């Protein structure tokens, strides 16, 4: 190989390694934030309704804090190389989606859409060939929310909140119907979607228990 | 060696080259077709799950399942169309030559077809029905269906039935359906067991069937445990749950979240 | 499954197992014959030219004996199922091809063609969906012959036959050119073809040695 | 949850379904195209070996190799045609999304192209030349060539050169060519070594290169050993061998076999 | 190699392969029986208590039928060669142990000991250099029974039999305590033993469900 | 190779294999003790509260017995070679940690810290280049305790002890929150930590069952 | 599990592991001896003919020394358990066979038969249910001798001994013909036998080199 | 978990991962040097004898350069933790040993001993609890040298240097005899040692080719 060619190639490869290091730094930063969000959100299971909104505010401010990371990544990643590097931060991003969607559900009872989450994390349309939120990562985050909600359904009852499981049940059923519309390959997303039915089953059981206990207190309207 | 020999050797090898190239080309075509068939079949399976789950308050189970099955068959017509075009590729002794390329897609197709058939009839699709589905209007098979592909395709059905029964739990009548599926998968497992001696891959798939069955059994168990606390017939319990749960959802209860 | 269906399937599977047993018996018979041919042909490396034709006659009669095996197989294998069962006897058949091609080369210096070998082994056109000689098996047999000829080139010289290596060299070069015309996949045939070049190299070395030794005895015509 | 929400969720997932289906369909198309490219490239490599080996008494090495290379390039035009049609599939950030589907065929293509290039020029094809070969007439690339694919494709070349040098031994001038190839593959090995730090797969392929190199070295060794017994220049030894050997073959010597 | 030596060696090799064939025949016979037992025992999961004893009788008669196989093996296997060939029938034997131990538990609630199982399968002390039941194979069979019982605990409840899991729990607890004291070096056995913990947990959860809902009473057993 | 060099190398190799044998003996001793502790601790699942403290005393005395093993190891392992050999006893040590931490929890409701466990097992500061308790091994032991506590929560209810799950839930929640803040890079440890979620869910479900049926009251703990 | 049963099982398990340890000790002893024999026999490749017989005497005395090991094994292995434990010393035994057969060939030019080797290693007929030499192990040893002889053919020429390769060629040819008639089912043995072809080719090439240069005369052996 | 404990554990975990990073930096440095040495030494296969000593000098200076790395490691690795981290640089170190031993052989024809290599790489006795050269790593390096020498024997002949293979043969023979006496338990080392036989055979064949053609004279070395 000509010396010039050798040098050219070497330069390209060195640039890539350096790039990888710089992305890794951002990802470490991202990880710290997501760890904090997860640890905070873990408290929803034993926080009484009246103090929950303060807890959610804490998480919201960390989500906003993630915007500096996405910005950092957008500045580092070269044009069109989004898919080359995304695996490096994919796990952190899925966790951030989880946090964002869960917070939104607990605040408003709504599903935060992909665009909404993407905006919250500070992603911009013009970065989409460098940093963006893919459908897969978004869906992974949503599935994690369902996993968490089945746990929340149980713990709400322990905390004396008997309506929560029924609301969760309706929300999760809708989501499950949504997921059923997808033609998935045998990949992680498929495997995780497959596990959703157990969450639904668990939630159903809580609804069943709660409904029949309510029997004593609520007047029954005969079903038609 | 005479130079005429040289020519002969060359001529012979030219023949070999054509034969080998033809084989490889046909093999490639079959691999590609098999990938398409696999994809269509997988999509059909998703479609069937979706149709069953979406439900429709105006239909009872039998109507709902029959409608889903019909739509499934429709989608599988595309696969049958592909097999029709493959007929000349698999004629005579060719089928067995390309069996390894054909099997994966074929088994996936049988899985999808048997799922639709189960929804419509509640039984395993017979061998002859599968063979008929890949035959032309005169009943001439596009190729001979092997017992092995038939059984291996059916074996995969149990996994789909497991999904069907567990995710259908919250449907009205879902609990009863789970009991039915449990019994059905048990009989599948027993039927298949006899054939594992002859078909090695089936033995591996039986393990998957066993796992699926245990998951269904756990589901049915949970139903039994919970309803045993109350002295009311299961259908009435279902109605109560449905009522209470719908009362709690008067168009969004976000306010007190 | 309906009892009738179960029975039908069971019958089909039992037929297959029985068939497999019967084929195995034929293959054992075949193996005995090919072992004998290989052991006999191994003697060509230390048999003087004048007794070699008796040796080849012995092998020829065993080749003819293989016809009863191919006939036996043709009677057992169901129509159109050739490719289903052929792996069971493929190794034996390749060895028989090896014997047939080697004997022909040693007798006439010619390459026995696929059809010729097929005929010698008693295969009939009307059996071709049950028993036949495929191009692959034929070629495997031919490659084995080349492997053996590189050994023969060496041993001929030891036996004082200096012309043999040169003849072998011409024959093998032609064959190699033939093989080069094939578009092979990364399968066994490709791997074995790949090894042919070492046989050619070995034969070339013998030709080199012999030619330069002949220098002393043969008058040199200057090359043009 | 308001039923309008239900509609929204459904709508959102419809969008996801379309996106996922589009991805899978494109992925399938690229896998199929990649298989075709691999096959064509492999055939080109066989063609090059064949053309070199068949030789032609009227041509010297340089002419022979150049002619072979030309025919190789011609065949590879088919591959380039496929890449031209794939351009829209791999536009913008898509290339990296489908890299795993594209790489195998691409590396095989580079192996074939670099073999032809070596025959013509006796050197490694530069990166820019490869990129140019998969660009349109205006020099606009069908997609960006990665350094990794470039190097991994080149690395496979050494195996073909090993075959080329050993099976070419009996050609006139084959011994000298083997020496040249030996030096060339040594320099390839040394050049590639620098990059193994960055490209993990290259490290594995270097082992293959090392094996090929040792085979070539053994060949070159055998040549040196045999010619060292005689006090004549190698070319003259070659001529003697050719003469004696052709004298022994006056149109078939079957009689005394 | 001397012709006599060669003949002797060939005789030895042939005897061995013939022996292997004959053992294989017995093992096939054995397998048929064990498959039948497994298929029958599989029905315990959906057979109501009142018909179970008829089912067990069927299995018992097959166990007795296995005695002809062990006898057959004892007649074929040459003296002292038990350890040479035992792997051929080891799997079948483990399954037979499984059937025997499970039937005994379902009949009497007791653990059939190694000697008892060995007797049931018709093994005789004087065959011990040809056919016998090793500790390892016995333990493998017992572990398989526990695996099956955890499934039975679940299915019994479905059938409305709420006492069965409590009995099973007691039985498995004892067994597990016994196993815990064994010094298992054998890797497979140790791994399978470790898996028992999952079965025990599962059974304990069934007992929990039953007792929580007061569907049956769990007697407090003083720890031993 | 010079004879002297050779001798030196051989001496080094022999010393190592001898050392390995001697360590193995100590580890066998260690294993016997840990097996006994595990078997004894297994009884907590069916021992009524009033006899549990006797059971714990038995285990405590075995823990003290482990001190002779750690002493034995400290005498055998050469200076500075702790990290060379530790894998040999790592599993036993993790089990000892498990026993020590579980006993402490059941006695006092407290988490035994690394130093406390280390002391209990008789480790001395001055042995730290030969025998010591690493953070990783300690954490592994603690995770095993959580696994066991989820099982205990279930079995306590069966025994009619409805407060135990609530206490356990509180303890595990604290532990989990602690672990969440650790920056675990170690792969096995991270995977085992992830598995804690299942234990926590199980415990929460038990608490749910108990509270739903008003078998015990769950105090609302202000989130920290 | 009954306490008595448990004790019995534990005793059986413990006896086995102790036995394994004791056999391992003997095997270590055996290995030392075979290592010494291999190291000594390695010198045949650069020992001039006149000093070779002293070298062989050294090896012979080590072979005799192996008798104490076989005796040791016969005393340890319980009756009928030969096939259970033989794999532990099989490798050492194959090496001892190799040494014995090679020494015999170099001394007398003959092939030592199975019985002869067995006697040399001190095996007694009455031990055959505990320690004996199987056909397979014997054949493995013989194949190793051929591997070594192809190397010796090369090195003899370097030492100026041009007749040795011719003798070796004759010996190996006979052996190979013998092996060809064996009906080898055993996989490893068949694979190793197939590898003999390479040794034979190598030896034939040495004979070729020697005869081409007229360094020795190769007698034309009438084919048998 | 107490906050103090948690902090302490986190500090320990963080220190370790930081340490790992710093060691990795040194290892990268080390790798650069070993890659350079390997690249340079690769040229011995086509460098004429008169320029080889300049080439060796280049490598020697890089070896000396490695001393800064070993010093760097000694400063980073905490006392007593040699065995904890050594795997990180083990491969680089084996390559450095390879370079050092090969250079010494090519310069003086001698085997560089463990101590000599250790000194060359700048290791000091007082660092032995942090950085040192183990017997295993030394032996791995030496085996790599033999692998390389078998290739060198071939290429020397191509370059017309007919004495080199004879010297190499002598050197390797001695080394091999030394290795044969080692009691290698370590699996990788034993497997690599076994592979030496192929190198030795290859070298012997080169010596054979050279001596057969009287291109150089092989001195008869009296066996030791
Ligand atoms: Mn499926
Ligand atoms: Mn290639």
PDB file of C-alpha atoms and ligand atoms in Angstrom, chain A residues 186 190, chain B residues 42 45 49 108 111-112 153 156-160 163, ligand 1:
ATOM      1  CA  UNK A 186     -37.628 -12.394  16.740  1.00  0.00           C
ATOM      2  CA  UNK A 190     -40.464  -9.105  20.380  1.00  0.00           C
TER       3      UNK A 190
ATOM      4  CA  UNK B  42     -45.227 -14.402  10.620  1.00  0.00           C
ATOM      5  CA  UNK B  45     -49.774 -14.909  12.935  1.00  0.00           C
ATOM      6  CA  UNK B  49     -53.603 -12.396  17.416  1.00  0.00           C
ATOM      7  CA  UNK B 108     -43.723 -21.229   9.454  1.00  0.00           C
ATOM      8  CA  UNK B 111     -47.775 -22.757  11.964  1.00  0.00           C
ATOM      9  CA  UNK B 112     -49.822 -19.823  10.657  1.00  0.00           C
ATOM     10  CA  UNK B 153     -44.985 -26.721  11.888  1.00  0.00           C
ATOM     11  CA  UNK B 156     -44.809 -24.307  16.828  1.00  0.00           C
ATOM     12  CA  UNK B 157     -48.535 -23.692  17.105  1.00  0.00           C
ATOM     13  CA  UNK B 158     -48.502 -24.434  20.834  1.00  0.00           C
ATOM     14  CA  UNK B 159     -46.369 -21.358  21.493  1.00  0.00           C
ATOM     15  CA  UNK B 160     -48.878 -19.159  19.708  1.00  0.00           C
ATOM     16  CA  UNK B 163     -49.751 -16.287  23.852  1.00  0.00           C
TER      17      UNK B 163
HETATM   18 MN1  LIG I   1     -44.295 -18.888  16.512  1.00  0.00          MN
END
